[in-house]
Amino acid sequence: MSGWKVTLLGKFTVECNNTSLAGLEARQVQELFSYLLLFRYRPQPRETLYETLWGHHSAGKARKKLRQTLWRLQSTLANQTTAAGPVLQIDNEWIEILVPKDLWLDTEECEKIYRSVNGKRISELSLSDLQKMQYAETLYKGDLLEGWYADWCIFERERFHNMHLLLLDKLVQCCDLHQKYDLGLSYAMEILRHDQAYEREHYHLMR
């Protein structure tokens, strides 16, 4: 896949034209970049960013950390000339990331698929829906930003984890609907690997 590819599920990785992007090795830069991508649909107040990412420091030190990290991230993004990538818009109060339409982001792919099937009854799920949910399952290579333990990250990790379980549950029921029983069994076992107390999957396995 050419262009930009960002993976946040499991290990954090960023590729540009199939090559790992240099300049994002520092954890603070990765964290700021990830946060802006996850909340990319609205500008972020500077105060929110430094309190969320560096709230354990004094206010003055947190502001300094944000300024330094922003400069490093902006420099890294600006130095990429092989493919149009994200751009930071920064002023005295707000910070926003503008993402090109062809940037591939695994969390966005999963969320789009989840939204497309979440409101459907099981009887309405088509084989096309089944294929989309299977694709989303292949993208879930691990919990969001594994190994990171900031409060904001834990909250978002739980949100994506629950989304993953709900998609798996839909997959099991869709497989049952379309008589793909062996496939459905494998997804039911995957749910129980994550949550042994998921009662409905025990029922599906017994069936």
Coordinates of C-alpha atoms in Angstrom, one line a residue:
M1 CA 0.0 0.0 0.0
S2 CA 1.5 3.4 -1.0
G3 CA 1.0 6.6 0.9
W4 CA 0.6 6.8 4.6
K5 CA -0.3 3.8 6.8
V6 CA -0.7 4.2 10.6
T7 CA -1.3 1.3 12.9
L8 CA -2.5 2.0 16.5
L9 CA -4.0 -1.4 17.3
G10 CA -1.2 -3.5 18.9
K11 CA 2.2 -2.0 18.1
F12 CA 2.4 1.7 17.1
T13 CA 3.8 1.9 13.5
V14 CA 3.8 4.6 10.8
E15 CA 4.8 3.9 7.2
C16 CA 5.1 6.2 4.3
N17 CA 5.3 4.4 0.9
N18 CA 5.9 1.1 2.7
T19 CA 8.9 2.4 4.6
S20 CA 8.9 3.1 8.4
L21 CA 8.8 6.8 9.1
A22 CA 11.9 8.1 10.9
G23 CA 11.6 10.8 13.5
L24 CA 8.8 9.3 15.5
E25 CA 10.9 7.1 17.8
A26 CA 10.3 9.2 21.0
R27 CA 7.3 8.0 23.0
Q28 CA 6.1 11.5 23.7
V29 CA 6.0 12.3 20.0
Q30 CA 4.2 9.0 19.3
E31 CA 1.7 9.8 22.0
L32 CA 0.9 13.3 20.8
F33 CA 0.5 12.0 17.2
S34 CA -1.7 9.1 18.3
Y35 CA -3.9 11.4 20.4
L36 CA -4.4 13.9 17.6
L37 CA -5.2 11.2 15.1
L38 CA -7.8 9.6 17.4
F39 CA -9.4 12.9 18.0
R40 CA -8.8 14.3 14.6
Y41 CA -12.3 15.5 13.9
R42 CA -12.1 18.6 16.1
P43 CA -9.3 21.0 17.1
Q44 CA -7.8 20.4 20.5
P45 CA -7.2 23.2 23.0
R46 CA -3.6 23.4 24.1
E47 CA -4.7 23.3 27.7
T48 CA -6.5 20.0 27.2
L49 CA -3.4 18.5 25.5
Y50 CA -0.9 19.4 28.1
E51 CA -3.2 18.4 31.0
T52 CA -4.0 15.1 29.3
L53 CA -0.6 14.1 28.2
W54 CA 1.6 15.8 30.8
G55 CA -0.8 16.5 33.7
H56 CA 1.6 14.8 36.2
H57 CA 4.0 17.8 35.7
S58 CA 3.6 21.3 36.9
A59 CA 1.7 23.6 34.5
G60 CA 4.8 25.4 33.3
K61 CA 6.7 22.2 32.6
A62 CA 3.7 20.6 30.9
R63 CA 3.4 23.6 28.5
K64 CA 7.1 23.3 27.8
K65 CA 6.8 19.6 27.1
L66 CA 3.9 20.3 24.7
R67 CA 5.8 23.0 22.8
Q68 CA 8.9 20.8 22.4
T69 CA 6.9 17.7 21.4
L70 CA 4.9 19.7 18.9
W71 CA 8.0 21.1 17.3
R72 CA 9.5 17.6 16.9
L73 CA 6.3 16.2 15.5
Q74 CA 5.8 19.1 13.1
S75 CA 9.4 18.9 11.9
T76 CA 9.0 15.2 11.2
L77 CA 5.8 15.6 9.3
A78 CA 7.1 18.5 7.3
N79 CA 10.2 16.6 6.2
Q80 CA 8.2 13.9 4.4
T81 CA 8.1 14.8 0.7
T82 CA 7.5 11.4 -0.9
A83 CA 3.7 11.4 -0.2
A84 CA 1.3 14.1 1.1
G85 CA 0.8 13.4 4.8
P86 CA -0.8 14.9 7.9
V87 CA -0.4 18.6 8.6
L88 CA -0.6 20.4 11.9
Q89 CA -2.4 23.6 12.2
I90 CA -1.2 25.5 15.3
D91 CA -2.1 28.7 16.9
N92 CA -1.8 30.2 20.4
E93 CA -4.9 28.3 21.7
W94 CA -5.7 25.4 19.4
I95 CA -4.0 22.5 17.7
E96 CA -5.5 20.5 14.9
I97 CA -4.3 17.7 12.6
L98 CA -5.4 17.7 9.0
V99 CA -5.3 14.2 7.5
P100 CA -5.2 13.4 3.8
K101 CA -8.1 11.4 2.5
D102 CA -5.8 8.5 1.4
L103 CA -4.1 8.1 4.8
W104 CA -4.9 4.6 6.1
L105 CA -5.6 4.3 9.8
D106 CA -6.5 0.9 11.3
T107 CA -8.7 2.4 14.0
E108 CA -10.7 4.4 11.5
E109 CA -11.2 1.3 9.3
C110 CA -12.6 -0.7 12.3
E111 CA -14.8 2.2 13.4
K112 CA -16.3 2.6 9.9
I113 CA -17.2 -1.1 9.7
Y114 CA -18.6 -1.1 13.3
R115 CA -20.9 1.8 12.5
S116 CA -22.0 0.2 9.2
V117 CA -23.3 -3.0 11.0
N118 CA -24.1 -1.9 14.5
G119 CA -27.6 -0.7 13.7
K120 CA -28.6 -3.8 11.7
R121 CA -30.6 -6.7 13.0
I122 CA -28.9 -10.0 12.7
S123 CA -31.4 -11.0 9.9
E124 CA -30.3 -8.0 7.9
L125 CA -26.6 -8.9 7.9
S126 CA -25.5 -9.9 4.4
L127 CA -22.5 -11.9 3.2
S128 CA -20.9 -8.6 2.3
D129 CA -21.3 -7.5 6.0
L130 CA -19.7 -10.8 7.0
Q131 CA -16.7 -10.1 4.8
K132 CA -16.3 -6.5 6.2
M133 CA -16.5 -7.8 9.8
Q134 CA -13.9 -10.4 9.0
Y135 CA -11.6 -7.7 7.6
A136 CA -12.1 -5.7 10.8
E137 CA -11.1 -8.7 12.8
T138 CA -7.9 -9.1 10.9
L139 CA -7.0 -5.5 11.7
Y140 CA -7.3 -6.0 15.5
K141 CA -3.8 -7.2 16.0
G142 CA -3.8 -6.2 19.7
D143 CA -5.4 -3.8 22.0
L144 CA -5.0 -0.1 21.3
L145 CA -1.4 1.1 21.8
E146 CA -0.4 -1.9 23.8
G147 CA 2.1 -1.2 26.6
W148 CA 0.9 2.4 27.1
Y149 CA -0.7 3.2 30.4
A150 CA -1.8 6.9 30.3
D151 CA -5.3 7.4 31.5
W152 CA -6.6 8.7 28.2
C153 CA -5.1 5.7 26.4
I154 CA -6.6 3.1 28.8
F155 CA -10.1 4.7 28.3
E156 CA -9.8 4.6 24.5
R157 CA -8.3 1.0 24.7
E158 CA -11.4 -0.1 26.6
R159 CA -13.7 1.5 24.0
F160 CA -12.0 -0.3 21.1
H161 CA -11.8 -3.6 23.0
N162 CA -15.6 -3.4 23.6
M163 CA -16.1 -2.6 19.9
H164 CA -14.0 -5.6 19.0
L165 CA -16.1 -7.9 21.2
L166 CA -19.3 -6.6 19.8
L167 CA -18.1 -7.1 16.2
L168 CA -17.0 -10.6 17.0
D169 CA -20.5 -11.3 18.5
K170 CA -22.1 -10.0 15.4
L171 CA -19.7 -12.2 13.4
V172 CA -20.8 -15.3 15.3
Q173 CA -24.5 -14.6 14.7
C174 CA -23.9 -13.7 11.1
C175 CA -22.1 -17.0 10.5
D176 CA -25.0 -18.8 12.2
L177 CA -27.4 -17.0 9.9
H178 CA -25.5 -18.0 6.8
Q179 CA -24.7 -21.5 8.0
K180 CA -21.0 -21.0 8.3
Y181 CA -20.8 -23.0 11.5
D182 CA -17.1 -23.8 11.7
L183 CA -16.2 -20.2 11.1
G184 CA -18.7 -19.1 13.7
L185 CA -17.2 -21.5 16.3
S186 CA -13.7 -20.0 15.7
Y187 CA -15.0 -16.5 16.4
A188 CA -17.0 -17.6 19.5
M189 CA -13.8 -19.1 20.9
E190 CA -12.0 -15.8 20.2
I191 CA -14.6 -13.9 22.2
L192 CA -14.1 -16.3 25.1
R193 CA -10.4 -16.0 24.9
H194 CA -10.9 -12.3 25.7
D195 CA -13.8 -12.7 28.1
Q196 CA -14.6 -16.0 29.7
A197 CA -17.8 -14.6 31.2
Y198 CA -19.4 -13.7 27.8
E199 CA -22.6 -15.8 28.4
R200 CA -24.0 -15.7 24.9
E201 CA -20.9 -17.2 23.4
H202 CA -21.1 -20.2 25.7
Y203 CA -24.7 -20.6 24.4
H204 CA -23.5 -20.4 20.8
L205 CA -20.8 -23.0 21.5
M206 CA -23.3 -25.4 23.0
R207 CA -25.6 -25.0 20.0

